[in-house]
Coordinates of C-alpha atoms in Angstrom, one line a residue:
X1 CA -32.3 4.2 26.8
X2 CA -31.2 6.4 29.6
X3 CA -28.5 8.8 29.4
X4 CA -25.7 8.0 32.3
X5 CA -23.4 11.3 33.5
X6 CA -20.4 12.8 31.8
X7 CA -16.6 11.7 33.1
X8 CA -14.5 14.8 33.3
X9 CA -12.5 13.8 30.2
X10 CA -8.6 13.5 31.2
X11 CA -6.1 16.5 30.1
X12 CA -4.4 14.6 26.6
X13 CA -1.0 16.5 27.6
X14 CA 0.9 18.8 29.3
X15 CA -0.6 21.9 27.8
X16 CA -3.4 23.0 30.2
X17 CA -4.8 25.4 27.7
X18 CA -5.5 22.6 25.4
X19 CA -9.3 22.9 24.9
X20 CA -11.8 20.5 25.5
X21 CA -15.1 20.1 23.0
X22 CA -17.2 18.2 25.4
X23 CA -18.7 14.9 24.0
X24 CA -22.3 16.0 22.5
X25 CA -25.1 14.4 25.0
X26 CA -27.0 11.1 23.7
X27 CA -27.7 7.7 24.7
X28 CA -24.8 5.6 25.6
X29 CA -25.3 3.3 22.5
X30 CA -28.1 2.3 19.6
X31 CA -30.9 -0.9 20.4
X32 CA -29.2 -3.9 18.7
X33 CA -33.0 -4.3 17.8
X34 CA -32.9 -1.3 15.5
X35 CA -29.3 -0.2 14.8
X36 CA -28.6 2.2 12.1
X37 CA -26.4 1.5 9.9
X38 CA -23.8 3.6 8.7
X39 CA -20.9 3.3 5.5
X40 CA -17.3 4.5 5.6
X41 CA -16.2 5.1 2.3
X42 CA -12.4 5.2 2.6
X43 CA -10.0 3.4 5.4
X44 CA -7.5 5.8 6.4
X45 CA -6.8 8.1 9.6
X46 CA -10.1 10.0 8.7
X47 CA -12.4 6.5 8.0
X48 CA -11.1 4.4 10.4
X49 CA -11.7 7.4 13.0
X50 CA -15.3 7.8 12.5
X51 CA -15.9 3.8 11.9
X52 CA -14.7 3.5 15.5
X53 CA -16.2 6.1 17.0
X54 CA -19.5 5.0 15.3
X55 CA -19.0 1.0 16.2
X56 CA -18.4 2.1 19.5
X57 CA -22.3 3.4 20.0
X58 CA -23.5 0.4 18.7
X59 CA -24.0 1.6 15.0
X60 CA -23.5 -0.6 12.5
X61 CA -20.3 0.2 10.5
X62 CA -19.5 -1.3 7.0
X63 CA -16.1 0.2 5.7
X64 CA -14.7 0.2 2.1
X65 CA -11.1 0.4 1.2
X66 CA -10.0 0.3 -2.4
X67 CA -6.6 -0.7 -1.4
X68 CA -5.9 -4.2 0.1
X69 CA -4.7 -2.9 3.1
X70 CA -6.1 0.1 5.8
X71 CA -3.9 2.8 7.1
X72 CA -4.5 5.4 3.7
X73 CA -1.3 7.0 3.3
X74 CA 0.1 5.0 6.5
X75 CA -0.5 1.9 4.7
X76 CA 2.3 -0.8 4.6
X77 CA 2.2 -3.6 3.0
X78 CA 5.1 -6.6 2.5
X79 CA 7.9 -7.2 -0.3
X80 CA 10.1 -9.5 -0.3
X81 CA 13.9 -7.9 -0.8
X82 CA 16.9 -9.3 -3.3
X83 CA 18.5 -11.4 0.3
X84 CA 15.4 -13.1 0.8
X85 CA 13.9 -10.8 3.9
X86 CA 10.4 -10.5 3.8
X87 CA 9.5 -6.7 5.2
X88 CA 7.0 -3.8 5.2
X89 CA 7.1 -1.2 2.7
X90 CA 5.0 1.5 3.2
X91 CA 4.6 5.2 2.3
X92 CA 7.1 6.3 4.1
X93 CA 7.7 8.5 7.8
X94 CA 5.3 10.1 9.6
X95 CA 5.9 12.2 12.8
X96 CA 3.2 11.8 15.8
X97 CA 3.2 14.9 17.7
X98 CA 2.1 15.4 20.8
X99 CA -0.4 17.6 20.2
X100 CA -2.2 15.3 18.0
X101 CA -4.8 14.6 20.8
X102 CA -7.5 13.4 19.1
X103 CA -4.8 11.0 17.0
X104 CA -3.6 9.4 19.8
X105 CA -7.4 9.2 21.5
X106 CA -8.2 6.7 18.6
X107 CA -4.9 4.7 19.0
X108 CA -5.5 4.6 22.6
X109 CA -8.2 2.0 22.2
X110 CA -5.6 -0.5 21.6
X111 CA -2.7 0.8 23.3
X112 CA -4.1 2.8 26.2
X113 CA -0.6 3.5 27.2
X114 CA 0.6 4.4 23.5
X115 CA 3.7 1.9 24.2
X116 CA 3.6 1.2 20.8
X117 CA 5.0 4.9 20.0
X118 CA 8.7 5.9 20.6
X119 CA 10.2 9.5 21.2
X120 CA 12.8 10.6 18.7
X121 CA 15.6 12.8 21.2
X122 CA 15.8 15.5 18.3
X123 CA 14.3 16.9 15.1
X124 CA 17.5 18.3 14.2
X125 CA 17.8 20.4 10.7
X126 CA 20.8 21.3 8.4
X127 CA 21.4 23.1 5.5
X128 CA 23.7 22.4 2.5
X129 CA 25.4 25.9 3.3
X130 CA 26.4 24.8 6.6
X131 CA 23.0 25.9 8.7
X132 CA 22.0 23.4 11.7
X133 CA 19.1 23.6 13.6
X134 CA 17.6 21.8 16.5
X135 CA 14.8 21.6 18.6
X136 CA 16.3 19.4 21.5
X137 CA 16.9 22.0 23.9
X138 CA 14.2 24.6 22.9
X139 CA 11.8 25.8 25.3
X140 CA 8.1 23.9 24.5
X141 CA 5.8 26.6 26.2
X142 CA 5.4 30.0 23.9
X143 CA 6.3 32.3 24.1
X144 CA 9.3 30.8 25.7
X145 CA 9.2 28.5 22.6
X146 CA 9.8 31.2 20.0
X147 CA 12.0 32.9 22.3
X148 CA 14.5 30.1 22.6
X149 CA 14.7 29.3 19.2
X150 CA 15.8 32.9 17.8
X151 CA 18.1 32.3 20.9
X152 CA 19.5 29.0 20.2
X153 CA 19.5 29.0 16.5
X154 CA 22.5 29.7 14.2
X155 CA 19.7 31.0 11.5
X156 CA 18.9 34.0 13.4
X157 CA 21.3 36.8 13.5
X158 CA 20.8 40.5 15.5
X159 CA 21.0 41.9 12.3
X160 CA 18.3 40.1 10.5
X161 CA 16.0 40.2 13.5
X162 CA 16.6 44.1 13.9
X163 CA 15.4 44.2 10.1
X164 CA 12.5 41.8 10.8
X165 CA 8.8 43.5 10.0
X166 CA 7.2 43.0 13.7
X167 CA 4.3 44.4 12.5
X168 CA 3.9 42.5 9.7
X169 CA 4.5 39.2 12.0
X170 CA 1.9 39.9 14.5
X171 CA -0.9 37.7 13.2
X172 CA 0.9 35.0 13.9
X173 CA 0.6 35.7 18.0
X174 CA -3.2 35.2 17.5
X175 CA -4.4 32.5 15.2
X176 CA -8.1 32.0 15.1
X177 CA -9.9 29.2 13.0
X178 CA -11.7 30.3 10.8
X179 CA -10.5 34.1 11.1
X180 CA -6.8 33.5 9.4
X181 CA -8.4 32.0 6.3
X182 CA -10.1 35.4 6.0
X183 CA -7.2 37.7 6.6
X184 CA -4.4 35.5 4.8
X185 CA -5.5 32.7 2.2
X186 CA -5.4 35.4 -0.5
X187 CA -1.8 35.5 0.2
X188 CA 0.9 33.1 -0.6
X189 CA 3.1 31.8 2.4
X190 CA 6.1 32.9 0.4
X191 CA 4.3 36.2 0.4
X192 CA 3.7 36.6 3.7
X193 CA 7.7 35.5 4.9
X194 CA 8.2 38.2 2.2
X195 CA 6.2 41.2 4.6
X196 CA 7.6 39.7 7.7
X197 CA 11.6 40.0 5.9
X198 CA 11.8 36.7 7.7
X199 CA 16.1 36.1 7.4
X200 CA 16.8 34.4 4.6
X201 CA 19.1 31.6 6.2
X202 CA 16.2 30.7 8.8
X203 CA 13.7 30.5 5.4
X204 CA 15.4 28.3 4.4
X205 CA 16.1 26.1 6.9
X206 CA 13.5 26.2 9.5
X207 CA 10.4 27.3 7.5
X208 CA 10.8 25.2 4.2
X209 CA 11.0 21.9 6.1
X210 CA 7.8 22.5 7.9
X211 CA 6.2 24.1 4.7
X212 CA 7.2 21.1 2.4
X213 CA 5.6 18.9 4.7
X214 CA 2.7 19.8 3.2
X215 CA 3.9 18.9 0.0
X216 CA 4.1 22.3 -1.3
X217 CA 6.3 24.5 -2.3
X218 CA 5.9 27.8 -0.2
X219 CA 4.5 30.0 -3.6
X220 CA 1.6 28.0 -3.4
X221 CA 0.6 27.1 -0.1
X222 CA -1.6 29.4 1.6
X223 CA -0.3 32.0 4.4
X224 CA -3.4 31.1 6.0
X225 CA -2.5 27.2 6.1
X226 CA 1.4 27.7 7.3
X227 CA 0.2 30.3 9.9
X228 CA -2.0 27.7 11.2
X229 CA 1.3 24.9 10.9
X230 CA 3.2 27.9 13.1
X231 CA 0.4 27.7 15.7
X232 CA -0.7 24.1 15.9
X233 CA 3.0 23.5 16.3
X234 CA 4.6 26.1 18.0
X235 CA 3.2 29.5 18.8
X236 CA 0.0 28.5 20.2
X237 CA 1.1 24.8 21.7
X238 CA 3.2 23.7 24.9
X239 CA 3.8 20.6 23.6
X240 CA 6.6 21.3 21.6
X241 CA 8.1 19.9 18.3
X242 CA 9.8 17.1 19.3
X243 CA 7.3 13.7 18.3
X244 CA 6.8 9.8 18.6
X245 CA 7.4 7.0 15.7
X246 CA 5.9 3.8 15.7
X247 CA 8.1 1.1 16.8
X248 CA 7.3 -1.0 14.4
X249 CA 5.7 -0.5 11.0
X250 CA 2.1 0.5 10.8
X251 CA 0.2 -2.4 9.8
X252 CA 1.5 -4.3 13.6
X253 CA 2.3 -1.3 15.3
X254 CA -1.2 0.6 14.6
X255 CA -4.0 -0.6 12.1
X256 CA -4.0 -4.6 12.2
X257 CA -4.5 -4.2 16.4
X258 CA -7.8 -1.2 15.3
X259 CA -8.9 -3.7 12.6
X260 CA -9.6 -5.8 15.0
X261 CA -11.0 -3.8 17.7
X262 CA -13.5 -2.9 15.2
X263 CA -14.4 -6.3 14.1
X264 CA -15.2 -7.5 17.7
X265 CA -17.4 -4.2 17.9
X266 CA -19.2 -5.7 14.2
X267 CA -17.9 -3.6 12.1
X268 CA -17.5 -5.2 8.3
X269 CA -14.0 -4.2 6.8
X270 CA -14.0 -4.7 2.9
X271 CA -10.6 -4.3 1.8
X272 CA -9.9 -4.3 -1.9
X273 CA -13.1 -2.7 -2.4
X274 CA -13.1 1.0 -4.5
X275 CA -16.9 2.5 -3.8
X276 CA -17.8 3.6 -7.7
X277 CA -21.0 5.8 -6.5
X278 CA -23.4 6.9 -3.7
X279 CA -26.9 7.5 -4.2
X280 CA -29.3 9.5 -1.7
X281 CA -32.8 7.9 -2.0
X282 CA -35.8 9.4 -1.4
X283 CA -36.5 7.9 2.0
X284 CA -33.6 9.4 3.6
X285 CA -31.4 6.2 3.2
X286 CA -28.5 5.7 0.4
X287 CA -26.8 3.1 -1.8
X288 CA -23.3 2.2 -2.0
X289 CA -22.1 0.5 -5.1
X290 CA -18.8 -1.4 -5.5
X291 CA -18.8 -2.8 -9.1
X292 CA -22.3 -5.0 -9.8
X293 CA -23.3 -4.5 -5.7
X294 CA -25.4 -2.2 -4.4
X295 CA -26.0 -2.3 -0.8
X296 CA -28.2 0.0 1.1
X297 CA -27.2 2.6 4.5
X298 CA -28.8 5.0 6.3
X299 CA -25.5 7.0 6.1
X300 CA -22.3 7.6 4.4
X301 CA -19.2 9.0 5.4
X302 CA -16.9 9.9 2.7
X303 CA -13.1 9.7 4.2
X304 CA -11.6 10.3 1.1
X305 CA -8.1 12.3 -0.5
X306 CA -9.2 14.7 -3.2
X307 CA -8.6 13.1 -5.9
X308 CA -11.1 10.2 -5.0
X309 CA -13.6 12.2 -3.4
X310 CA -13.7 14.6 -6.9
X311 CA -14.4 10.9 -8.3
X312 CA -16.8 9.7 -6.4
X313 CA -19.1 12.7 -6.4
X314 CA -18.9 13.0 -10.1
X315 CA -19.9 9.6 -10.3
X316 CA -22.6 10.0 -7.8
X317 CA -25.8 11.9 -9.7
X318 CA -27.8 13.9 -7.1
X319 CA -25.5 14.4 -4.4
X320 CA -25.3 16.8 -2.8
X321 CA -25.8 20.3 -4.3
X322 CA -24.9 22.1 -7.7
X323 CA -22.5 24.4 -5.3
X324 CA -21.1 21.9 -3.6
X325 CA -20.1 19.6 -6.4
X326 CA -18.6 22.6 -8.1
X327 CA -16.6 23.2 -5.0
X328 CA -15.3 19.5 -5.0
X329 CA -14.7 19.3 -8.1
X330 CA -12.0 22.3 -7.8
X331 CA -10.1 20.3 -4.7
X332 CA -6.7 20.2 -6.3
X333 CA -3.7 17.6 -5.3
X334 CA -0.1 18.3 -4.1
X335 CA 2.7 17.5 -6.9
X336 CA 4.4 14.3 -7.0
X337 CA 6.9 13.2 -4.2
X338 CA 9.1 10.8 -3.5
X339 CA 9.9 8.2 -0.8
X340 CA 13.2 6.3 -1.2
X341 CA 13.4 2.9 1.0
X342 CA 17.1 1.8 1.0
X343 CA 18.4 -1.2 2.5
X344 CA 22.3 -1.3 2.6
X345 CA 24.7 -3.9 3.4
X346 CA 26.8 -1.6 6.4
X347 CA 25.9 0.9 8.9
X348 CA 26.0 4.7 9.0
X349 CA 27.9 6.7 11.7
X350 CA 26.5 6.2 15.2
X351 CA 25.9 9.9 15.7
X352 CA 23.4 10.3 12.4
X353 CA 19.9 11.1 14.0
X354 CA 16.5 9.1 13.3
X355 CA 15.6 11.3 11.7
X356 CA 17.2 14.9 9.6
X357 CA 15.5 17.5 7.7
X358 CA 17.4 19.0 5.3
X359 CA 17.4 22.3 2.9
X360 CA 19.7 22.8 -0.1
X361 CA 20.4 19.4 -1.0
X362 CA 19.1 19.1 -4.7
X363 CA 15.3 17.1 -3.8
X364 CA 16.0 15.7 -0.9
X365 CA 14.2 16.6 2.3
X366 CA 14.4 14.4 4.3
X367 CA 16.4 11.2 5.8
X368 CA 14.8 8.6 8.0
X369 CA 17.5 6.1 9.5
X370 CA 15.0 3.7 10.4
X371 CA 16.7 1.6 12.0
X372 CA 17.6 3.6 14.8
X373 CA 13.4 3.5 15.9
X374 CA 11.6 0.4 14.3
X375 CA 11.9 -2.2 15.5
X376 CA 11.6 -4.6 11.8
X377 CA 14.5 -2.6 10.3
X378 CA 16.8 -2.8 13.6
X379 CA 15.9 -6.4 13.0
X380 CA 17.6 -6.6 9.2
X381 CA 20.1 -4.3 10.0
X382 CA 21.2 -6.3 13.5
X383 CA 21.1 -9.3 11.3
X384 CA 22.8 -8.2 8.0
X385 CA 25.5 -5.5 9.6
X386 CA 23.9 -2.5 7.1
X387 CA 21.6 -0.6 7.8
X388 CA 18.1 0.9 6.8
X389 CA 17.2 4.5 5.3
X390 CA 14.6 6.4 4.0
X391 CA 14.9 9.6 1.8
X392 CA 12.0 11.8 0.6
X393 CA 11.4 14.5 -1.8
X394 CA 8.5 16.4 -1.8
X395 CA 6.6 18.8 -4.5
X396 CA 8.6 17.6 -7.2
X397 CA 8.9 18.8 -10.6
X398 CA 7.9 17.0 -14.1
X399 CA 11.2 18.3 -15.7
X400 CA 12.9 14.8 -14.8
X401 CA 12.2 11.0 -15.1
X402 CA 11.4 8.9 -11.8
X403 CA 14.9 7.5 -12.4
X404 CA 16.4 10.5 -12.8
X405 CA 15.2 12.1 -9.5
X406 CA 15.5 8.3 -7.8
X407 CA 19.4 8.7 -8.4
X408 CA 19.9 12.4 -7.4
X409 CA 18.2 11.3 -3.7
X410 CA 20.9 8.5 -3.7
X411 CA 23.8 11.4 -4.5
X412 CA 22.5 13.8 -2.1
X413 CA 21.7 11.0 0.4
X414 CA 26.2 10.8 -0.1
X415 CA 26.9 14.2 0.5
X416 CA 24.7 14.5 4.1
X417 CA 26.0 11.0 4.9
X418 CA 29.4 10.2 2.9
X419 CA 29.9 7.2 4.7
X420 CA 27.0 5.4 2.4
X421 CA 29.2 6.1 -0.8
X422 CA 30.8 2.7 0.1
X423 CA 28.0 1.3 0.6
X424 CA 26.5 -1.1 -1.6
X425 CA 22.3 -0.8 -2.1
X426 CA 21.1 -4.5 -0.9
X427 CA 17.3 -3.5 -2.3
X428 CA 15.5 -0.3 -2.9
X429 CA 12.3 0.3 -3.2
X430 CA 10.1 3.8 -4.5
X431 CA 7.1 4.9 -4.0
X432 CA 5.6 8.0 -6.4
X433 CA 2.4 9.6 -5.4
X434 CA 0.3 13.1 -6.0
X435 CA -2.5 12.5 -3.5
X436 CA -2.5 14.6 -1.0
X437 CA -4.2 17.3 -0.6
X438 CA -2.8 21.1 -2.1
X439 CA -3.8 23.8 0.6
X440 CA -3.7 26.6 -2.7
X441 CA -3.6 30.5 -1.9
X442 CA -7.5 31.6 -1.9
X443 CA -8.9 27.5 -1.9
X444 CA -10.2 27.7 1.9
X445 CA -13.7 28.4 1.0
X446 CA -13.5 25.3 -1.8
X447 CA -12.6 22.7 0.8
X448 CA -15.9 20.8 2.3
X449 CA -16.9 21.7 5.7
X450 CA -17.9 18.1 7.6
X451 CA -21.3 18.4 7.0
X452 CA -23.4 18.4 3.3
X453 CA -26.3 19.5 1.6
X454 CA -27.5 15.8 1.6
X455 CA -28.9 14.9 5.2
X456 CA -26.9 11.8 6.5
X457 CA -24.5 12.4 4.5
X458 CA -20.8 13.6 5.8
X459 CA -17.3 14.0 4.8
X460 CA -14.0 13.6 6.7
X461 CA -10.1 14.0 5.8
X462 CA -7.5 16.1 5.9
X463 CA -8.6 18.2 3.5
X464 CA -11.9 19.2 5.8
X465 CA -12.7 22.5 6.8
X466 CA -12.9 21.8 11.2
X467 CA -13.2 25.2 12.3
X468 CA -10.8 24.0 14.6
X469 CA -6.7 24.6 15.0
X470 CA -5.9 20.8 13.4
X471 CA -3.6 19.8 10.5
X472 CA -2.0 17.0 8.8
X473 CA -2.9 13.8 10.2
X474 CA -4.7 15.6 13.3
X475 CA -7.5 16.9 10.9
X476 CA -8.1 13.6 9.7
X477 CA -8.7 12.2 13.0
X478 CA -10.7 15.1 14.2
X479 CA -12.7 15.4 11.2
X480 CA -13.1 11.4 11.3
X481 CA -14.6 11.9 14.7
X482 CA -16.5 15.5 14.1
X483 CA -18.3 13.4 11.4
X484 CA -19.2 10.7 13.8
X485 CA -20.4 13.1 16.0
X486 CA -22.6 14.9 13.5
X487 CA -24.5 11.1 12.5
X488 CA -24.5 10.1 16.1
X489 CA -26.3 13.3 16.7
X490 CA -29.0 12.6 14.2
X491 CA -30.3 8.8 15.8
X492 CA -30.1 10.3 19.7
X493 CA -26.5 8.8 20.5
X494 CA -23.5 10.2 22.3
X495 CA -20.8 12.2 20.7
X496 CA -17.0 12.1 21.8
X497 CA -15.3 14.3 23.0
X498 CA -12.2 15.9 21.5
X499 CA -9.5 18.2 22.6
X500 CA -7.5 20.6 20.8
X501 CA -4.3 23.2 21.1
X502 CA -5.9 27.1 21.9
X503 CA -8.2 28.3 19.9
X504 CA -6.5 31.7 19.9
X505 CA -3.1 33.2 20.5
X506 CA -1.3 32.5 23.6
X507 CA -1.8 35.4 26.5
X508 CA -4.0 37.8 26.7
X509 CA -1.1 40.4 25.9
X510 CA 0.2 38.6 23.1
X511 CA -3.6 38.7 21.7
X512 CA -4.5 42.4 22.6
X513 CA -0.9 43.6 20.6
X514 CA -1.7 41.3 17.6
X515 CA -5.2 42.4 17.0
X516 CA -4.6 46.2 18.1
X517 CA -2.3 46.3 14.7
X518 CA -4.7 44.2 12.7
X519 CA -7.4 46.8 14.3
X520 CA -5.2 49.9 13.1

């Protein structure tokens, strides 16, 4: 098969420093005749990423899913509440931000104009001691960004910023992947705030809710990790921090339109279907087994959280190398959090937000008012006169029951929004997990790079080493597609192509200053 010329791939945003990995060169797609055939263990962001960017060349994709529905941690699925309704339950929020290029490239293929996605006005933040923060109004291109938040923000007084370590700030000005792992993963992001003398009132308030959305609480999570948060989202990107929603709840809004863009592409998507073991054969090929089956590929992607990735390797003899096993084997998980689905039977106040992070209140981080954005829960709530909310706690303690810590969200959800004391809780429903990946001080160099020891053989996921300035649900899609790449590479077919925020600190000044004092 010939190989037809490049497009000029089309600028993702409005940043034009984002940075474009051009699509690796190959044939446009595989001879039907002779079509490798490749396994996606694991249907989330990350699997359903590289089973599309592999379908699309003509390779033939069979995907496993131990759950009964795809989306991973974006899964929904439906209940059925105490008044009869039928609705989704899922997981909980997730913000889309507009620098998640390579995210929104994959839900492109169905919704080329991402009308399926909705812009929240704010991502407004407040404190229990009074504190509010908002991003509305805040410059989106640094370092106007960072600028006009100090200016803006209650958090930041001229007396905490005359006491601020510059110095001790500067690496933040020029993030480089891989190069902050090596000069901050031995040091906790508590730590590093710590140097910096970062106020205390902006700590808590702007840095925690960004830090806990990784689950963690700040003494564990790498500096390395939330300097890389700072740049992604707003040092080193002109997209800003404000984000889309889905309009309605993933399974229609997102994954049932991909599911079937990949079945008309031949794809094979097993739901229900936990992979118990993968075995490298001698010729090159592999196995997959799901119980008493064993079906054979001529390669694997493993698009799996940590916790089933540690257990498919260990059940999978051979794989890979002593080192690398040892290395999986070490991946650790977040601890357990929270989502609170409430459906009461009256309204909050018009003015409460979409969505509020919030500091000081006991657990809670977080309240979604979901029917102010999708398009289901406007529906009950339009129907029923209440309204529809969802609260979650992250990194959560085993010092209480799940009852316990259910009933403090409900009391803390009364003292942000006192209006919902009077209100009476139609249905609830709770979701526990400890999945996700934990981004520990000094675990960079345990995390799996995308490619392995075993030829065909590649992982994807959130907890992937890129080498690129991704995170959160952006590294799953990029590594989902860097691990397509790297098996389309292998049979003579063309890559994609991604995009990404800079690669290093914004302005050539900004650079210089920040690695003159590293330098010193």
């Amino acid at each position: 098969m010939t190989v037809g010329p490049r497009r000029t791939a089309r600028r993702p945003g409005r940043d034009r420093l984002a940075r474009l990995l051009p699509a690796p060169g190959g044939a446009r797609r595989a001879d039907p005749s002779g079509a490798p055939h490749a396994a996606v263990v694991g249907g989330g962001i990350a699997g359903l990423t590289a089973a599309t960017a592999l379908a699309e060349r003509g390779v033939r994709v069979t995907l496993y899913e131990r759950e009964p529905q795809l989306g991973g941690r974006l899964a929904g699925w439906p209940t059925r509440l105490a008044d009869g309704s039928t609705v989704t339950m899922s997981r909980g929020f997730h913000a889309f931000f507009r620098q998640y290029y390579n995210l929104r490239a994959l839900l492109r293929r169905t919704d080329p104009a991402l009308s399926r996605l909705t812009g929240l006005p704010d991502y407004p933040l407040r404190h229990s001691g009074g504190g509010h923060d908002s991003f509305r109004h805040v410059p989106r291109t640094p370092p106007l960004s960072a600028l006009g938040f100090v200016a803006l923000s209650p958090s930041f007084r001229a007396r905490d910023l005359v006491r601020m370590n510059a110095r001790a700030a500067l690496p933040l000005l020029d993030v480089r992947v891989p190069d902050v792992y090596d000069r901050l993963d031995q040091v906790s992001a508590h730590e590093f705030l710590d140097r910096i003398r970062f106020p205390a009132a902006a700590r808590h308030l702007a840095f925690e809710v960004f830090s806990r959305s990784f689950f963690a609480d700040p003494r564990l999570l790498s500096a390395a990790e939330m300097a890389l948060m700072f740049h992604v989202y707003f040092l080193g990107s002109a997209e800003g921090l404000l984000f889309d929603v889905p309009g309605e709840p993933f399974p229609q809004a997102l994954w049932d339109p991909l599911a079937a863009y990949l079945t008309r592409r031949g794809a094979d998507l097993r739901t229900s279907t936990p992979v118990e073991a993968v075995t490298a054969l001698p010729d090159r090929g592999f196995t997959v087994a799901t119980g008493d089956t064993e079906e054979r590929c001529d390669a694997v992607v493993l698009a799996l959280d940590p916790g089933a990735l540690r257990a498919v390797v260990a059940g999978s003899e051979g794989l890979g190398d002593e080192s690398w096993r040892t290395r999986v084997a070490r991946l650790r998980t977040v601890p357990p959090f929270l989502v609170s689905r409430l459906w009461l039977d009256r309204p909050v106040r018009d003015d409460r937000p979409g969505f509020l992070g919030t500091g000081g209140y006991g657990p809670l981080d977080n309240v979604s008012v979901l029917n102010r954005w999708e398009g289901e829960a406007a529906r009950w709530a339009a129907r029923t006169g209440g309204s529809v909310l969802e609260l979650h706690a992250y990194a959560l303690s085993g010092d209480a029951g799940r009852e316990t810590r259910q009933k403090e969200l409900l009391a803390e959800l009364h003292r942000v929004y006192p209006e919902t004391r009077r209100a009476r809780v139609v249905d609830a429903r709770h979701e526990w997990r400890a999945d996700c990946p934990l981004f520990p001080v000094g675990g960079y160099g345990d995390r799996p790079a995308v490619g392995t020891p075993t030829p065909g053989l590649v992982v994807a996921g959130d907890t992937v080493r890129t080498g690129l300035p991704v995170a959160l649900m952006e590294r799953a899609a990029t590594s989902g597609f860097l691990a397509a790449n790297a098996l389309l590479g292998r049979w003579g077919l063309r890559g994609h192509p991604l995009w990404t925020v800079p690669e290093e600190g914004r302005g050539a000044l900004l650079r210089w200053v920040a690695r003159a004092a590293h330098d010193v």
